[in-house]
PDB file of C-alpha atoms in Angstrom:
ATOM      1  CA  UNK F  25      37.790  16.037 -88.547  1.00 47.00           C
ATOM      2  CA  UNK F  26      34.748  17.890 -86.552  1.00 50.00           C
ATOM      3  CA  UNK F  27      34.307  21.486 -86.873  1.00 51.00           C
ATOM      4  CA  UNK F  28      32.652  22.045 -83.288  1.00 51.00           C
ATOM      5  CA  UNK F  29      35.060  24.295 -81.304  1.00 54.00           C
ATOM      6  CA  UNK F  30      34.092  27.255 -79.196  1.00 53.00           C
ATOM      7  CA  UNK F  31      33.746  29.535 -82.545  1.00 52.00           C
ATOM      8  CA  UNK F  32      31.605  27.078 -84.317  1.00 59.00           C
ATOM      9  CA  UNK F  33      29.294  25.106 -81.968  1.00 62.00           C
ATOM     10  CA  UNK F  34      26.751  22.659 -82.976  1.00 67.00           C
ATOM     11  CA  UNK F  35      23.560  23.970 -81.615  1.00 69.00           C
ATOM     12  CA  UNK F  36      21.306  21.956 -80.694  1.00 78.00           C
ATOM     13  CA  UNK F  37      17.570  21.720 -80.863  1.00 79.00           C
ATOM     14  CA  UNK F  38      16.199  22.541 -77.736  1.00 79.00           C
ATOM     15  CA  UNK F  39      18.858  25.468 -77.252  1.00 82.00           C
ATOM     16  CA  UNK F  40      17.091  26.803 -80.517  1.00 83.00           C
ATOM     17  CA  UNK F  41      13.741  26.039 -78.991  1.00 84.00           C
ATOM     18  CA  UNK F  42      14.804  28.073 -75.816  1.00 88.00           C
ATOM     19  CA  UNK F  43      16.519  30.844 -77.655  1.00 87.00           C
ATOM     20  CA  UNK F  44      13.439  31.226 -79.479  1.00 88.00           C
ATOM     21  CA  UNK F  45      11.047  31.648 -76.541  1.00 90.00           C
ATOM     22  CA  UNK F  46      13.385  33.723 -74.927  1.00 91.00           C
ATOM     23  CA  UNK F  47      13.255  36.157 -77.479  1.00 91.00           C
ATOM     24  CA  UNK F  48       9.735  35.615 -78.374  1.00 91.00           C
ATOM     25  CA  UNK F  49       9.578  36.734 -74.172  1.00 91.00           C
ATOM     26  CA  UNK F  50      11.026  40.238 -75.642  1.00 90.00           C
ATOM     27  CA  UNK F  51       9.082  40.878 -78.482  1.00 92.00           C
ATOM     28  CA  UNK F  52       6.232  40.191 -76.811  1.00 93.00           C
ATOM     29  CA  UNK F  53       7.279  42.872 -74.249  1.00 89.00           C
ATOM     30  CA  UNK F  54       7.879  45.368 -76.549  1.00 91.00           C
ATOM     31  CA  UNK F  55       4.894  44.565 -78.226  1.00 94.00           C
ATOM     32  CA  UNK F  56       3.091  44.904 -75.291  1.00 92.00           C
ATOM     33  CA  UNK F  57       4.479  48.345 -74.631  1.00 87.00           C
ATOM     34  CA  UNK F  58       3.775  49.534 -78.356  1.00 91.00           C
ATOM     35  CA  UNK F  59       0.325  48.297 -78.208  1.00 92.00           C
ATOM     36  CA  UNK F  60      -0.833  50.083 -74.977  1.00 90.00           C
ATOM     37  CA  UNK F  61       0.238  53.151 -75.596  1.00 89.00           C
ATOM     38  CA  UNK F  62      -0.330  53.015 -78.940  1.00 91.00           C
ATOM     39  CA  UNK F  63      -4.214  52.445 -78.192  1.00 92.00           C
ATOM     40  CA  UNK F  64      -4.245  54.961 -75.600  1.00 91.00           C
ATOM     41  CA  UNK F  65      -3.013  58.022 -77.996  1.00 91.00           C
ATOM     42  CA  UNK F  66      -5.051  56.491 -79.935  1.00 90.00           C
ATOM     43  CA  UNK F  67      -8.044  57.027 -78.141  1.00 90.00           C
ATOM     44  CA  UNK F  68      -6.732  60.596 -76.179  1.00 89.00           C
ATOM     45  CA  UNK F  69      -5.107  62.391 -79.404  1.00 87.00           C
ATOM     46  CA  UNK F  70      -8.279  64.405 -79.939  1.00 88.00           C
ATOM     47  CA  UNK F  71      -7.848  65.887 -76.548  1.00 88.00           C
ATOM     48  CA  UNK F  72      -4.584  67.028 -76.412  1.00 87.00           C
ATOM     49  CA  UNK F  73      -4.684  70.159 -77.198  1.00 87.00           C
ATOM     50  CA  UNK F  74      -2.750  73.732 -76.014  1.00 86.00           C
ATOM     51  CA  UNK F  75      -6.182  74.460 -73.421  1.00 86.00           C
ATOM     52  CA  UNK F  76      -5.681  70.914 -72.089  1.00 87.00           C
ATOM     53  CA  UNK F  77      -3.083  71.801 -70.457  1.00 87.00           C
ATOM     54  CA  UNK F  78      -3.819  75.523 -69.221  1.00 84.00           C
ATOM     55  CA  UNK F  79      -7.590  74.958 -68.398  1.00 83.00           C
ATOM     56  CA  UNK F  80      -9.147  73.624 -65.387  1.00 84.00           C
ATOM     57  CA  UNK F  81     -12.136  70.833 -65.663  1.00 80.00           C
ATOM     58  CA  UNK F  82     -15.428  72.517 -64.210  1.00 76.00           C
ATOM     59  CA  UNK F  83     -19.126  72.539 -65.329  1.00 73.00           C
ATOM     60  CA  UNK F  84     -20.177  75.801 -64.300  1.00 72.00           C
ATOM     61  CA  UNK F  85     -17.366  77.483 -66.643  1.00 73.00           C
ATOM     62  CA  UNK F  86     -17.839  74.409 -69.564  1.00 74.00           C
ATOM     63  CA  UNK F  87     -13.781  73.934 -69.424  1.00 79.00           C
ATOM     64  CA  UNK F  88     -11.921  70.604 -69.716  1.00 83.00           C
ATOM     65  CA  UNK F  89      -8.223  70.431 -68.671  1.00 84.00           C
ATOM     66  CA  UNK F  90      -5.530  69.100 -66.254  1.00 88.00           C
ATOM     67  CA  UNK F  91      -3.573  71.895 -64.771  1.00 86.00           C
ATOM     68  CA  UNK F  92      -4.396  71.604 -61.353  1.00 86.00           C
ATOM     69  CA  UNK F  93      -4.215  68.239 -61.639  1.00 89.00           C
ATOM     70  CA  UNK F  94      -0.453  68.646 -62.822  1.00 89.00           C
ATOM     71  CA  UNK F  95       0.073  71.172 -60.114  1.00 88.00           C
ATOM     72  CA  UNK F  96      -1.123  68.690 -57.243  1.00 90.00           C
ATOM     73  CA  UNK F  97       0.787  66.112 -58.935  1.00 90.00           C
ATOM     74  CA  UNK F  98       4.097  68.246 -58.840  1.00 88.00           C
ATOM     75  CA  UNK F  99       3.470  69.134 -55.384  1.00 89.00           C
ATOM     76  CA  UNK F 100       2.897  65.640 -53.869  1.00 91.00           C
ATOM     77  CA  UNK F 101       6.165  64.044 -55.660  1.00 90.00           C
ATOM     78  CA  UNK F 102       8.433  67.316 -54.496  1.00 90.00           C
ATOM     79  CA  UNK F 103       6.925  66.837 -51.097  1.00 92.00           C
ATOM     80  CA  UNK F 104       7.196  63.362 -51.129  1.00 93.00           C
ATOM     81  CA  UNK F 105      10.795  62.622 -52.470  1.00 91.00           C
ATOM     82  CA  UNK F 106      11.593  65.214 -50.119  1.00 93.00           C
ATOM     83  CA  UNK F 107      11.028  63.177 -46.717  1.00 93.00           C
ATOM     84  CA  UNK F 108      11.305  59.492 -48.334  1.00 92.00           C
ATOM     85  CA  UNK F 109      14.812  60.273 -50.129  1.00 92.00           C
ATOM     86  CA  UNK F 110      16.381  61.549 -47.459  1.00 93.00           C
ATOM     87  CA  UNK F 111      15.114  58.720 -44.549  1.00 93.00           C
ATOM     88  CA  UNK F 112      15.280  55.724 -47.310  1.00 92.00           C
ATOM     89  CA  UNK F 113      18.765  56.355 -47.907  1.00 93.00           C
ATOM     90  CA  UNK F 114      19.964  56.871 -44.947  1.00 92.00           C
ATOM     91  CA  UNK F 115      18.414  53.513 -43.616  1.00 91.00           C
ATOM     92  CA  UNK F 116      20.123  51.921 -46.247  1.00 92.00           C
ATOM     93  CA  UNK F 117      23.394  53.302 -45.863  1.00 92.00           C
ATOM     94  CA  UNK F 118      22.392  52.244 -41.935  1.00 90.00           C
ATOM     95  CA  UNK F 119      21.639  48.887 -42.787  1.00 89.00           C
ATOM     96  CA  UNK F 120      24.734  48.032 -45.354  1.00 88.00           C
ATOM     97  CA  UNK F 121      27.585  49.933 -43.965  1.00 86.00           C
ATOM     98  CA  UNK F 122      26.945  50.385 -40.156  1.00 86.00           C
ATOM     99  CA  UNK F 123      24.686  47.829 -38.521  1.00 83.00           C
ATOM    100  CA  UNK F 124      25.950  44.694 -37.626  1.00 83.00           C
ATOM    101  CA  UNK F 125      24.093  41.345 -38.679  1.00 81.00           C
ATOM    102  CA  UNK F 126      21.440  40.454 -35.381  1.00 80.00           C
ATOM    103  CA  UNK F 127      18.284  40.246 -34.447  1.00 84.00           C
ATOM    104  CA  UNK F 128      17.132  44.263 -34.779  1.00 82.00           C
ATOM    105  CA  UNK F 129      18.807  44.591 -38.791  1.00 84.00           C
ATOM    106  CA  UNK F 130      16.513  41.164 -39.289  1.00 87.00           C
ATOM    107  CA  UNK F 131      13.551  42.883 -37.760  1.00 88.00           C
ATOM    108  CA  UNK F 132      14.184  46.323 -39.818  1.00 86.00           C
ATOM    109  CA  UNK F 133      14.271  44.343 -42.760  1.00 86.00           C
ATOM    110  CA  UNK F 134      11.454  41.953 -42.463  1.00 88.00           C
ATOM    111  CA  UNK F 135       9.396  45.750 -41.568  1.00 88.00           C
ATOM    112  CA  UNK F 136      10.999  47.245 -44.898  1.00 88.00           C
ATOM    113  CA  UNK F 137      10.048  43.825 -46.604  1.00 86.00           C
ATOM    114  CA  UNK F 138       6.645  43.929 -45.181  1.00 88.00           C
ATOM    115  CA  UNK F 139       5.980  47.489 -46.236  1.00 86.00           C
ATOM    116  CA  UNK F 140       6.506  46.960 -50.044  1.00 84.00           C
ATOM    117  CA  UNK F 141       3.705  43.895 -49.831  1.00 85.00           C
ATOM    118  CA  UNK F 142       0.856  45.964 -47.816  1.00 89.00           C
ATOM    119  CA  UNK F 143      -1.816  47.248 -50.681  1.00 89.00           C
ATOM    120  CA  UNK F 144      -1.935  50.853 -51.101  1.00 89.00           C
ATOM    121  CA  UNK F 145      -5.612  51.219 -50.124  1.00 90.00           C
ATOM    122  CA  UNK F 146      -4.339  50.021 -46.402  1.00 92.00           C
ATOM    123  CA  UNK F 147      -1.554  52.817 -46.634  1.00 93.00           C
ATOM    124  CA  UNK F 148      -5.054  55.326 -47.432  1.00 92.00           C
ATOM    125  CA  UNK F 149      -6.671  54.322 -44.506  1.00 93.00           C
ATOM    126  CA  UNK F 150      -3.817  54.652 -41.989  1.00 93.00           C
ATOM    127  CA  UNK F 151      -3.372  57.998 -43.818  1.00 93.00           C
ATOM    128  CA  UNK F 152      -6.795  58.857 -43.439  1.00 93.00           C
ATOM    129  CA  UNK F 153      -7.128  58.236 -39.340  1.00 93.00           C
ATOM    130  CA  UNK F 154      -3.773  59.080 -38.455  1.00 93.00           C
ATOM    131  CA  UNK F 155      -2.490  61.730 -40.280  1.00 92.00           C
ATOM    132  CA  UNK F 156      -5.830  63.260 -41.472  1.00 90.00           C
ATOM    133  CA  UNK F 157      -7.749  62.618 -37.468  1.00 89.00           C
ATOM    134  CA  UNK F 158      -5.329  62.656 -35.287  1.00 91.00           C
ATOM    135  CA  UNK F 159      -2.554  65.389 -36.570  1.00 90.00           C
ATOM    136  CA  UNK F 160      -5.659  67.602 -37.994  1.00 88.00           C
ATOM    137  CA  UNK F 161      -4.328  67.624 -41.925  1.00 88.00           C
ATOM    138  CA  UNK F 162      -7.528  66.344 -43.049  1.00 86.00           C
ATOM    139  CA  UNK F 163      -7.833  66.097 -46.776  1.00 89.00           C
ATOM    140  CA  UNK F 164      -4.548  67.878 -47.896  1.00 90.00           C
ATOM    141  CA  UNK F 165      -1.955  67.393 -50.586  1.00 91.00           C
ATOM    142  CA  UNK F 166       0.353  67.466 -47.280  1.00 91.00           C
ATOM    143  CA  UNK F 167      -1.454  64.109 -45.881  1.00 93.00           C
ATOM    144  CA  UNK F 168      -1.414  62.335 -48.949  1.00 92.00           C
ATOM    145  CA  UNK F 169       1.793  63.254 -49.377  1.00 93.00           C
ATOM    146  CA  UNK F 170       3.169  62.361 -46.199  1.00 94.00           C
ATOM    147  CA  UNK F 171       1.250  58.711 -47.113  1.00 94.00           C
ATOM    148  CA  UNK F 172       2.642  58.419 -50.104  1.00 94.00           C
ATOM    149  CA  UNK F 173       5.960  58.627 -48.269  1.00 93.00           C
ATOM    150  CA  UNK F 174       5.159  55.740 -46.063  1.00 92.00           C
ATOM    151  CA  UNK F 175       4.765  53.734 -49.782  1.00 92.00           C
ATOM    152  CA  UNK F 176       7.789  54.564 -51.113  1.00 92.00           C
ATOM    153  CA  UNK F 177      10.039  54.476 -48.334  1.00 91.00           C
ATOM    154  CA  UNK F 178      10.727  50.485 -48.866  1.00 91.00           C
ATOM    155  CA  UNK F 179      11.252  50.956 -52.338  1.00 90.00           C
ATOM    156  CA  UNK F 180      13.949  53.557 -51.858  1.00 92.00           C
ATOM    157  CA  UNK F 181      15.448  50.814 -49.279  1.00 92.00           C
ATOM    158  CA  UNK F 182      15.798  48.414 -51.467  1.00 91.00           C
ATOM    159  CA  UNK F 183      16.887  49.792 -54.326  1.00 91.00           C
ATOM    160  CA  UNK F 184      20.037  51.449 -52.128  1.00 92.00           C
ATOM    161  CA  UNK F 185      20.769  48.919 -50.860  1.00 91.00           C
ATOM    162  CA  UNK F 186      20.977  46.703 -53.610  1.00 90.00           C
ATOM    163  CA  UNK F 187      23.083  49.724 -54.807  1.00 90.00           C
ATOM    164  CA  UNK F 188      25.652  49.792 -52.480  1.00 90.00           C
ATOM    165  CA  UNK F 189      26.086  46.377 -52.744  1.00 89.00           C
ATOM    166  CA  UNK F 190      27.152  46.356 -55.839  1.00 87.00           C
ATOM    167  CA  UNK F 191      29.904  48.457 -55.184  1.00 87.00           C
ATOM    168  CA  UNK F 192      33.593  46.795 -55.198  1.00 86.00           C
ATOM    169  CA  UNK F 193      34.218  45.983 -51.190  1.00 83.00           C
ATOM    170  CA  UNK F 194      38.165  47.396 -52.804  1.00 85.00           C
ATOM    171  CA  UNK F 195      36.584  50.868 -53.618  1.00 83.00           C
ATOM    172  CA  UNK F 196      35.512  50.791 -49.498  1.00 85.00           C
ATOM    173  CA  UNK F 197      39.540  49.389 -48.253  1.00 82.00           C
ATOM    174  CA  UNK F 198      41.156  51.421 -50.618  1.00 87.00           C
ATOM    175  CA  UNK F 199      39.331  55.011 -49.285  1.00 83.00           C
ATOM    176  CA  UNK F 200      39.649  53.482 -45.482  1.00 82.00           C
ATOM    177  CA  UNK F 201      43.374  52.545 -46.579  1.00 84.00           C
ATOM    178  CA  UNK F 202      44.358  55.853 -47.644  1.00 85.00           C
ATOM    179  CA  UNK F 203      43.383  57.136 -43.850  1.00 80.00           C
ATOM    180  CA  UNK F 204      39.457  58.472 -44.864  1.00 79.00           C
ATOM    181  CA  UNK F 205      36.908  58.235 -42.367  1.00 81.00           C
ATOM    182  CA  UNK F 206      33.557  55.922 -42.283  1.00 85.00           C
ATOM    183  CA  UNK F 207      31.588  58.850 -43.395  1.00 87.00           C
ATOM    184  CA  UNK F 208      33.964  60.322 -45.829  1.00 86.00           C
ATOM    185  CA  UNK F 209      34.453  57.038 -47.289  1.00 88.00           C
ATOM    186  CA  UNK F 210      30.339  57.086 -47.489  1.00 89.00           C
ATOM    187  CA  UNK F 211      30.139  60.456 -48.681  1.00 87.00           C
ATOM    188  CA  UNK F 212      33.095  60.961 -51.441  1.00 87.00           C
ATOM    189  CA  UNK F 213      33.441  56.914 -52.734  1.00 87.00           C
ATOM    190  CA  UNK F 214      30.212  54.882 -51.922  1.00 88.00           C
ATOM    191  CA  UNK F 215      27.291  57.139 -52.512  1.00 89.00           C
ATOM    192  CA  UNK F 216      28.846  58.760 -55.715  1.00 88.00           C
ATOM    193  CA  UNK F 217      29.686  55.014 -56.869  1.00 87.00           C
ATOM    194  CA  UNK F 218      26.078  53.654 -56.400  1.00 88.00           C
ATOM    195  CA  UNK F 219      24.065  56.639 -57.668  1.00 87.00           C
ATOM    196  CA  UNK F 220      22.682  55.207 -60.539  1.00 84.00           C
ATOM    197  CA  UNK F 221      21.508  52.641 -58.846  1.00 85.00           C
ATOM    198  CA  UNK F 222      19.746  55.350 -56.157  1.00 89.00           C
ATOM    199  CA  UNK F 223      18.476  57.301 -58.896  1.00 86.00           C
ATOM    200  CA  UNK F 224      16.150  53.956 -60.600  1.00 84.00           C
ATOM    201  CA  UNK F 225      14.948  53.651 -57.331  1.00 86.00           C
ATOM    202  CA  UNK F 226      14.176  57.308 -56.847  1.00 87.00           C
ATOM    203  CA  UNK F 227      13.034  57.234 -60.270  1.00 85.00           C
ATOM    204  CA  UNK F 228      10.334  54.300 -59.816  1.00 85.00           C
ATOM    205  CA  UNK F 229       9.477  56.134 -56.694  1.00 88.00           C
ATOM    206  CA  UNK F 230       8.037  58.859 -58.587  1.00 87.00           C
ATOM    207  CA  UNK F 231       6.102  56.597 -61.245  1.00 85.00           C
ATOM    208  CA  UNK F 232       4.548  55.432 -57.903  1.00 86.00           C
ATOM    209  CA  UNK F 233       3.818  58.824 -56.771  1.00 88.00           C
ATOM    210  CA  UNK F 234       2.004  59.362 -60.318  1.00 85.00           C
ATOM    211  CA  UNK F 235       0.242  55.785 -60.715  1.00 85.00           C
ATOM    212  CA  UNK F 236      -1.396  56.170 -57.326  1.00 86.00           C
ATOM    213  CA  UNK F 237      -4.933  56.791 -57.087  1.00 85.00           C
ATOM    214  CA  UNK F 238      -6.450  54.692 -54.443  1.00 86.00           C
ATOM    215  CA  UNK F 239      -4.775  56.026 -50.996  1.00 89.00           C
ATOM    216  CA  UNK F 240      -4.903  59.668 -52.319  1.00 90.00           C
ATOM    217  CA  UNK F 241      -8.613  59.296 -52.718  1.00 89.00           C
ATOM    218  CA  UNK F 242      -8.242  58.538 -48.835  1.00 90.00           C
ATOM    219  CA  UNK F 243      -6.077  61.792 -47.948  1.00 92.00           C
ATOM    220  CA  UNK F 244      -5.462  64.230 -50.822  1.00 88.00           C
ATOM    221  CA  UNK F 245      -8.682  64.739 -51.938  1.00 84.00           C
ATOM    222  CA  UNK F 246      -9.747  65.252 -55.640  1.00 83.00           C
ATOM    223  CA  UNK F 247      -9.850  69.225 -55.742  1.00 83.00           C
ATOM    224  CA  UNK F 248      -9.093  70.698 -58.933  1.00 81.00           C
ATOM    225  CA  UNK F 249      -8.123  74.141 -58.455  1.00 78.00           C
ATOM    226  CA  UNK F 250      -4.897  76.146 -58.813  1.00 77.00           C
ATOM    227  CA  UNK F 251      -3.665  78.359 -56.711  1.00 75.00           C
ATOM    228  CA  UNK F 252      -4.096  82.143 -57.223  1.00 68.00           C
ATOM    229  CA  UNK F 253      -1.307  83.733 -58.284  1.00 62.00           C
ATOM    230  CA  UNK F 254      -0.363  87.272 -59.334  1.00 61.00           C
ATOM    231  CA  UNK F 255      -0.759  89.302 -56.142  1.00 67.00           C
ATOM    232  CA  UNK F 256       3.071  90.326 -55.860  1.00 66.00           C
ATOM    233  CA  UNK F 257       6.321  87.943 -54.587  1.00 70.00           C
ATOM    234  CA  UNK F 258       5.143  87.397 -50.509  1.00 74.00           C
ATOM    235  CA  UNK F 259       1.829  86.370 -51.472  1.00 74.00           C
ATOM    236  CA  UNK F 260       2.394  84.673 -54.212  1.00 70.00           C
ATOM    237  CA  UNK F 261       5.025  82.312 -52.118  1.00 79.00           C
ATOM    238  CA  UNK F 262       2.309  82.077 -49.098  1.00 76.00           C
ATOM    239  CA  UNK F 263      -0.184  80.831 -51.396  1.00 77.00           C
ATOM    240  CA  UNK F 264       2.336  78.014 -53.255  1.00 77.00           C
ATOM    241  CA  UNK F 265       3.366  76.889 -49.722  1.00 83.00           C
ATOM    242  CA  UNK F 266      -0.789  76.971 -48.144  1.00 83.00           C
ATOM    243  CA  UNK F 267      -1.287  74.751 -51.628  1.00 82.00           C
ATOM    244  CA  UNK F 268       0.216  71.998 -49.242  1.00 84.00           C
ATOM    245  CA  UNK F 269      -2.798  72.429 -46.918  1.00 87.00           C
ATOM    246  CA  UNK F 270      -5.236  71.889 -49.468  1.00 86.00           C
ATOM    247  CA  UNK F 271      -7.333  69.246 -51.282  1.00 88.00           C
ATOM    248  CA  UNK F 272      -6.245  68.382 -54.544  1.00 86.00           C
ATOM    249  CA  UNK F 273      -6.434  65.514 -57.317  1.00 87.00           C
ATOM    250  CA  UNK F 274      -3.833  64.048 -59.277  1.00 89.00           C
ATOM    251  CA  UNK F 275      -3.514  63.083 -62.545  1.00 89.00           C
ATOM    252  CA  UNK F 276      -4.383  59.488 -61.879  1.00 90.00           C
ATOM    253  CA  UNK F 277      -7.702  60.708 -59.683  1.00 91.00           C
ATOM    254  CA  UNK F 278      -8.995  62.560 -62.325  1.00 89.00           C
ATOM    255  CA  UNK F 279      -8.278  59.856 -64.740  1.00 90.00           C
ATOM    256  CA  UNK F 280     -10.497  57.585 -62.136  1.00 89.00           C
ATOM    257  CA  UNK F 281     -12.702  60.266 -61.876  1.00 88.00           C
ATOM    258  CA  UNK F 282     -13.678  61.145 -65.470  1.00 88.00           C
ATOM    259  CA  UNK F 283     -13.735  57.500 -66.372  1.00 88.00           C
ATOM    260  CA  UNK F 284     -16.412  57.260 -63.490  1.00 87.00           C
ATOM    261  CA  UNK F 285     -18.355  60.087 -64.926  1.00 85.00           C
ATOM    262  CA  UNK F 286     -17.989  58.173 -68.743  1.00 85.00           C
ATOM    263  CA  UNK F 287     -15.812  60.889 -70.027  1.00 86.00           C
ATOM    264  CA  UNK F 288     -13.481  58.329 -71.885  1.00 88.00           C
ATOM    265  CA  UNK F 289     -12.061  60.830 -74.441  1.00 87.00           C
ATOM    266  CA  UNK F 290     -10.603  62.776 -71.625  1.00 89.00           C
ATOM    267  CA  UNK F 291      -9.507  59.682 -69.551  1.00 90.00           C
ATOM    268  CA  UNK F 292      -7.621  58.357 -72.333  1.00 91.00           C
ATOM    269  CA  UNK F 293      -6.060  62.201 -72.658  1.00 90.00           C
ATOM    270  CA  UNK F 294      -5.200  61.689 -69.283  1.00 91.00           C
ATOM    271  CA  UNK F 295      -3.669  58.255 -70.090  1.00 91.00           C
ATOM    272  CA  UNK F 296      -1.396  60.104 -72.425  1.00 92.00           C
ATOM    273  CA  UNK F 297       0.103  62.234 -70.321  1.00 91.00           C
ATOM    274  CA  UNK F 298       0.819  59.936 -67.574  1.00 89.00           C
ATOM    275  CA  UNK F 299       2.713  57.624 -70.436  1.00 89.00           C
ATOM    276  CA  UNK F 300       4.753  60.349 -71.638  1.00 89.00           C
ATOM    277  CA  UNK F 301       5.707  61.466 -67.658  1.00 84.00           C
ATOM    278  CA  UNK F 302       6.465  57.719 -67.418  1.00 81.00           C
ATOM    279  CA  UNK F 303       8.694  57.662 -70.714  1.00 84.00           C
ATOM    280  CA  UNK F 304      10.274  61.216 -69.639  1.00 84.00           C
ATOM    281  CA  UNK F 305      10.991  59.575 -66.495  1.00 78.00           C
ATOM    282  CA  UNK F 306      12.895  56.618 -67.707  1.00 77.00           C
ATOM    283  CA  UNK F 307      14.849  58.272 -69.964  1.00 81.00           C
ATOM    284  CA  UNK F 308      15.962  61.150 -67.568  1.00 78.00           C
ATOM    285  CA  UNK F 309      17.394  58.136 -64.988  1.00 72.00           C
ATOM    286  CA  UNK F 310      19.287  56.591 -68.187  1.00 76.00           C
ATOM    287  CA  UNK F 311      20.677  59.891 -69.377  1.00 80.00           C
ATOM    288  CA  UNK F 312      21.772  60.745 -65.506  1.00 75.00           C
ATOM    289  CA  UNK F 313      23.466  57.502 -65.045  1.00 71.00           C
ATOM    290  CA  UNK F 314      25.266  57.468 -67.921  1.00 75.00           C
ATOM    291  CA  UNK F 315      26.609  60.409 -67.321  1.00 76.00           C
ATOM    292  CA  UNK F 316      27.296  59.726 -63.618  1.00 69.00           C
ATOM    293  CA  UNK F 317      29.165  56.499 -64.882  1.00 65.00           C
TER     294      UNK F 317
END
């Protein structure tokens, strides 16, 4: 009498050669991981230290640090998720719940396609004449925000769409069936339901933001400074929100930058930090969706 059944299966051996590349495929990703990062602490370590993170990089004083790089950074991903959320996912919701299927949703799509395929030093340049020449923002944290924007936006597409796809078309009859509106259907059942799929996109969004180096060199600048604080509430406000209007260098610039200027000890410090925002990052979308699920 055979044994095979469907609790003891006689494997055979080119499943087990498949099985084993396929999880060969995941070590080697993890490995991967582990053996980045681990060379870049590795490498950076020395740096990181408390003045790192509180100093400024300049010559004339004979200081090495990042915090106006981590202030730019902060200001271009607030400014940036602010405009691209908001118009990425209301396209989607556009695009999945209200437009019908013709030749305009095939033309907005192919556009939103086309956008995630242009390189990023392209997005720079149109940054650089448009925004920078012909609305007068020149080399600001605004402009390279407002580019960074134009980078992101098909991402957030996507990524809500694919989203609200995924939710049950019985979670959108049974709202509509119980006499709720379109947009309180939207609002109360759909977004709420697709959310953690919103937030990954949101989330990769921002490791954009933080990776990109080669349009802000176009728009933002590579300023280092912070901005003065200390001089009572008003001014102190007027000078955050003039910030926006001013040069500045991210993380990823100055990592260019000192690399340029052979300061590898630094890059690599640099490295670090943009690892751990990375890792922070990921594990702030799982912790949000889980609980949102």
């Amino acid at each position: 009498m055979k044994e095979d059944s469907l609790f003891r299966r006689h494997i055979r051996p080119a499943e087990l050669f498949l099985l084993a590349v396929v999880r060969g495929a995941a070590s080697l990703s993890v490995l991967l991981l582990l053996g980045i990062a681990g060379y870049v602490f590795f490498q950076g370590a020395p740096v990181l230290r408390p003045e790192f993170f509180t100093n400024v990089t300049s010559s004339l004083h004979g200081t090495r640090g990042i915090a106006g790089n981590l202030v730019n950074t902060l200001y271009l991903v607030l400014i940036a998720l602010a405009i691209g959320v908001p118009l990425g996912v209301g396209a989607a919701v556009y695009l999945n719940e209200y437009a019908r299927p013709g030749r305009l949703v095939h033309i907005v799509e192919f556009a939103i396609e086309t956008l995630a395929g242009i390189p990023s030093i392209l997005f720079g340049m149109f940054g650089m004449v448009f925004f920078g020449g012909v609305l007068g923002l020149h080399y600001t944290l605004l402009n390279g925000a407002l580019t960074l924007t134009l980078m992101i936006l098909s991402l957030i597409v996507q990524n809500t769409r694919e989203a609200l796809r995924a939710v049950p078309d019985s979670y959108r009859d049974g709202a509509l069936g119980m006499g709720a509106g379109k947009w309180h259907m939207i609002r109360t059942v759909l977004l709420p339901s697709a959310m953690p799929g919103i937030l990954t996109g949101v989330i990769l969004a921002v490791g954009r933001i933080a990776g990109e180096s080669a349009a802000l060199l176009f728009t933002a600048g590579s300023a280092r400074g912070l901005p003065g604080l200390g001089q009572g509430l008003r001014e102190d406000m007027g000078r955050l929100l003039m910030k926006a209007f001013e040069s500045g260098g991210t993380l990823a610039i100055e990592l260019y930058l000192q690399m340029q200027n052979g300061e590898y000890e630094l890059a690599f410090g640099i490295g670090c930090v943009l690892i751990v925002f990375v890792l922070l990052m990921n594990g702030l979308v799982r912790l949000i969706s889980a609980r949102i699920s």
